[in-house]
């Protein structure tokens, strides 16, 4: 008889059949293995969101490629927005440097006037 498959998330790195599986990995395992691992503190039950991501990555015909493509597009948009923000901040820095120079010149002129008034 086949055992029920349950989804777990590893709480620690685990070596299985010579392969290192990092903590945080979602796996589909038999209930008996889940019980052993959970009893040993090696895993926890996966949330519905984690199960959906696992099934999308491992059950979808494209292996989760559509989700990854969406994430890549979102990262590209974020990169472009950050690039624009950097450009804006560089202009602001240049403006502030000009203001700083003007203030330094004004301070120097005031100090010169102060010395002249003290004489």
XYZ file of N, CA and C in Angstrom:
357
model
N 0.836 -1.175 0.000
C 0.000 0.000 0.000
C 0.883 1.241 0.000
N 0.519 2.226 -0.800
C 1.274 3.469 -0.873
C 0.954 4.357 0.316
N 2.028 4.991 0.837
C 1.831 5.923 1.940
C 1.450 7.287 1.398
N 0.775 8.044 2.227
C 0.386 9.398 1.845
C 1.622 10.277 1.737
N 1.601 11.166 0.770
C 2.686 12.123 0.584
C 2.308 13.401 1.323
N 3.264 13.917 2.097
C 3.061 15.178 2.807
C 4.212 16.108 2.460
N 3.988 17.376 2.644
C 4.997 18.381 2.312
C 5.606 18.924 3.594
N 6.935 18.982 3.599
C 7.660 19.493 4.762
C 8.694 20.513 4.311
N 9.122 21.337 5.257
C 10.198 22.300 5.024
C 11.313 21.955 5.995
N 12.520 21.769 5.464
C 13.650 21.411 6.311
C 14.037 22.574 7.214
N 14.378 22.251 8.458
C 14.815 23.257 9.425
C 16.331 23.274 9.568
N 16.994 22.337 8.916
C 18.451 22.251 8.961
C 18.930 21.611 7.668
N 20.198 21.809 7.334
C 20.755 21.120 6.169
C 20.664 19.623 6.422
N 20.430 18.859 5.369
C 20.245 17.424 5.524
C 20.931 16.692 4.380
N 21.673 15.637 4.700
C 22.340 14.821 3.693
C 21.448 13.604 3.425
N 20.964 13.485 2.181
C 20.094 12.376 1.802
C 20.700 11.690 0.592
N 21.053 10.428 0.741
C 21.650 9.635 -0.337
C 22.850 10.350 -0.960
N 23.654 10.994 -0.121
C 24.859 11.665 -0.602
C 24.637 13.056 -1.151
N 23.399 13.533 -1.154
C 23.095 14.884 -1.642
C 22.773 15.790 -0.459
N 23.377 16.983 -0.446
C 23.096 17.957 0.599
C 21.868 18.766 0.204
N 20.874 18.751 1.067
C 19.657 19.527 0.845
C 19.664 20.648 1.885
N 19.683 21.917 1.437
C 19.789 23.032 2.383
C 18.507 23.262 3.178
N 18.677 23.860 4.353
C 17.506 24.177 5.169
C 16.611 25.154 4.418
N 15.326 25.100 4.727
C 14.368 25.953 4.036
C 13.807 25.331 2.767
N 14.331 24.163 2.382
C 13.863 23.486 1.172
C 12.535 22.783 1.454
N 11.594 22.910 0.539
C 10.315 22.213 0.651
C 10.432 20.885 -0.085
N 9.990 19.820 0.574
C 10.069 18.474 -0.003
C 8.730 17.759 0.145
N 8.457 16.851 -0.779
C 7.315 15.948 -0.670
C 7.870 14.613 -0.194
N 7.415 14.161 0.970
C 7.932 12.917 1.549
C 6.770 12.053 2.017
N 7.078 10.783 2.268
C 6.071 9.887 2.814
C 5.801 10.269 4.266
N 4.588 9.989 4.714
C 4.193 10.386 6.063
C 5.126 9.797 7.124
N 5.572 8.561 6.966
C 6.444 7.957 7.979
C 7.772 8.710 8.081
N 8.313 9.135 6.926
C 9.558 9.903 6.937
C 9.311 11.262 7.586
N 8.194 11.882 7.247
C 7.841 13.176 7.856
C 7.754 13.044 9.363
N 7.128 11.972 9.838
C 6.996 11.777 11.281
C 8.362 11.618 11.942
N 9.255 10.832 11.319
C 10.610 10.658 11.858
C 11.354 11.990 11.891
N 11.314 12.701 10.771
C 12.051 13.969 10.673
C 11.478 15.015 11.620
N 10.144 15.092 11.684
C 9.524 16.093 12.551
C 9.810 15.770 14.012
N 9.769 14.494 14.358
C 10.085 14.085 15.723
C 11.517 14.398 16.107
N 12.408 14.410 15.126
C 13.819 14.723 15.365
C 14.107 16.214 15.242
N 13.098 17.004 14.919
C 13.289 18.447 14.778
C 13.974 18.847 13.485
N 13.924 17.963 12.479
C 14.572 18.257 11.199
C 13.675 19.018 10.236
N 12.357 18.988 10.475
C 11.449 19.637 9.528
C 10.216 20.146 10.243
N 9.441 20.908 9.503
C 8.113 21.352 9.932
C 7.174 21.143 8.752
N 5.885 21.152 9.026
C 4.919 21.022 7.935
C 4.957 22.279 7.074
N 4.827 22.091 5.779
C 4.843 23.216 4.843
C 3.516 23.962 4.897
N 3.591 25.273 4.670
C 2.379 26.089 4.602
C 1.731 25.894 3.230
N 0.472 26.262 3.087
C -0.174 26.145 1.768
C 0.576 26.913 0.677
N 1.143 28.082 1.035
C 1.902 28.870 0.055
C 3.154 28.112 -0.390
N 3.846 27.494 0.574
C 5.054 26.732 0.247
C 4.715 25.514 -0.601
N 3.598 24.881 -0.301
C 3.163 23.722 -1.090
C 2.850 24.155 -2.519
N 2.163 25.287 -2.668
C 1.824 25.783 -4.009
C 3.085 26.080 -4.808
N 4.081 26.715 -4.178
C 5.343 26.996 -4.873
C 6.054 25.705 -5.250
N 6.060 24.727 -4.333
C 6.699 23.443 -4.614
C 6.026 22.772 -5.807
N 4.710 22.724 -5.788
C 3.988 22.070 -6.883
C 4.183 22.812 -8.197
N 4.242 24.136 -8.123
C 4.468 24.922 -9.337
C 5.855 24.631 -9.901
N 6.854 24.583 -9.020
C 8.225 24.340 -9.467
C 8.443 22.908 -9.928
N 7.780 21.960 -9.279
C 8.049 20.556 -9.565
C 6.956 19.857 -10.347
N 5.777 20.449 -10.411
C 4.683 19.786 -11.102
C 4.300 20.444 -12.407
N 4.678 21.689 -12.572
C 4.314 22.402 -13.800
C 5.133 21.880 -14.965
N 4.540 21.927 -16.151
C 5.231 21.403 -17.332
C 6.498 22.185 -17.645
N 6.545 23.468 -17.256
C 7.751 24.259 -17.520
C 8.676 24.312 -16.308
N 8.366 23.527 -15.265
C 9.231 23.487 -14.094
C 9.242 24.792 -13.315
N 8.165 25.547 -13.364
C 8.104 26.815 -12.646
C 8.699 27.967 -13.419
N 8.976 27.745 -14.682
C 9.608 28.780 -15.502
C 8.776 30.042 -15.623
N 7.458 29.901 -15.675
C 6.603 31.087 -15.803
C 6.732 31.969 -14.568
N 6.756 31.351 -13.385
C 6.906 32.128 -12.153
C 8.265 32.800 -12.126
N 9.304 32.049 -12.508
C 10.655 32.618 -12.519
C 10.768 33.755 -13.524
N 10.141 33.601 -14.683
C 10.172 34.674 -15.686
C 9.494 35.922 -15.136
N 8.401 35.744 -14.424
C 7.725 36.881 -13.799
C 8.597 37.556 -12.758
N 9.301 36.748 -11.963
C 10.196 37.310 -10.952
C 11.349 38.064 -11.609
N 11.859 37.528 -12.707
C 12.956 38.195 -13.425
C 12.475 39.528 -13.982
N 11.276 39.546 -14.564
C 10.719 40.802 -15.088
C 10.552 41.832 -13.973
N 10.061 41.388 -12.827
C 9.881 42.305 -11.694
C 11.224 42.853 -11.229
N 12.241 41.997 -11.205
C 13.578 42.456 -10.803
C 14.156 43.438 -11.812
N 13.901 43.209 -13.091
C 14.374 44.150 -14.120
C 13.724 45.522 -13.934
N 12.421 45.523 -13.687
C 11.716 46.788 -13.466
C 12.260 47.500 -12.236
N 12.503 46.731 -11.183
C 13.063 47.320 -9.963
C 14.457 47.883 -10.227
N 15.250 47.164 -11.016
C 16.597 47.625 -11.367
C 16.528 48.948 -12.125
N 15.618 49.044 -13.086
C 15.456 50.285 -13.855
C 15.030 51.435 -12.946
N 14.093 51.167 -12.050
C 13.622 52.213 -11.131
C 14.757 52.676 -10.222
N 15.551 51.732 -9.746
C 16.682 52.093 -8.887
C 17.730 52.870 -9.667
N 17.923 52.531 -10.936
C 18.861 53.275 -11.779
C 18.424 54.723 -11.935
N 17.117 54.924 -12.139
C 16.578 56.283 -12.245
C 16.748 57.033 -10.926
N 16.544 56.323 -9.830
C 16.701 56.940 -8.511
C 18.157 57.347 -8.284
N 19.096 56.509 -8.701
C 20.519 56.835 -8.576
C 20.840 58.094 -9.373
N 20.326 58.191 -10.592
C 20.561 59.372 -11.427
C 20.024 60.626 -10.743
N 18.819 60.543 -10.208
C 18.220 61.682 -9.505
C 19.072 62.080 -8.305
N 19.525 61.098 -7.551
C 20.341 61.384 -6.369
C 21.694 61.977 -6.749
N 22.267 61.541 -7.876
C 23.540 62.106 -8.321
C 23.381 63.582 -8.675
N 22.271 63.943 -9.311
C 21.996 65.350 -9.625
C 21.859 66.141 -8.325
N 21.167 65.556 -7.363
C 20.984 66.215 -6.069
C 22.323 66.407 -5.357
N 23.198 65.415 -5.420
C 24.529 65.518 -4.810
C 25.309 66.653 -5.450
N 25.272 66.737 -6.767
C 25.977 67.813 -7.477
C 25.446 69.175 -7.038
N 24.136 69.300 -6.924
C 23.524 70.551 -6.481
C 23.960 70.891 -5.054
N 23.951 69.898 -4.170
C 24.354 70.129 -2.783
C 25.830 70.495 -2.677
N 26.662 69.898 -3.530
C 28.081 70.263 -3.527
C 28.252 71.726 -3.922
N 27.464 72.195 -4.897
C 27.499 73.602 -5.304
C 27.063 74.511 -4.165
N 26.001 74.114 -3.463
C 25.526 74.898 -2.318
C 26.579 74.938 -1.218
N 27.237 73.804 -0.985
C 28.282 73.734 0.041
C 29.413 74.696 -0.296
N 29.835 74.691 -1.554
C 30.929 75.575 -1.984
C 30.532 77.035 -1.794
N 29.297 77.379 -2.161
C 28.819 78.759 -2.005
C 28.799 79.160 -0.535
N 28.355 78.257 0.333
C 28.330 78.547 1.768
C 29.738 78.688 2.336
N 30.672 77.848 1.865
C 32.057 77.963 2.326
C 32.640 79.314 1.930
N 32.333 79.758 0.713
C 32.811 81.067 0.259
C 32.187 82.183 1.090
N 30.906 82.040 1.419
C 30.225 83.044 2.235
C 30.822 83.092 3.641
N 31.108 81.922 4.215
C 31.730 81.864 5.546
C 33.104 82.520 5.507
N 33.876 82.228 4.480
C 35.208 82.831 4.354
C 35.096 84.350 4.253
N 34.129 84.842 3.482
C 33.944 86.291 3.345
C 33.525 86.911 4.672
N 32.646 86.230 5.418
C 32.217 86.744 6.720
C 33.367 86.761 7.723
N 34.199 85.720 7.694
C 35.361 85.691 8.591
C 36.333 86.812 8.245
N 36.501 87.059 6.958
C 37.384 88.141 6.510
C 36.823 89.489 6.973
N 35.504 89.671 6.848
C 34.867 90.912 7.288
C 34.962 91.060 8.806
N 34.840 89.951 9.515
C 34.944 89.967 10.980
C 36.332 90.408 11.413
N 37.365 89.878 10.745
C 38.742 90.253 11.065
C 38.972 91.729 10.757
N 38.419 92.174 9.640
C 38.588 93.586 9.257
C 37.874 94.498 10.253
N 36.732 94.094 10.755
C 35.978 94.903 11.713
C 36.660 94.922 13.076
N 37.379 93.853 13.391
C 38.059 93.768 14.680
C 39.272 94.682 14.732
N 39.830 95.081 13.596
C 41.034 95.920 13.562
C 40.739 97.319 13.855
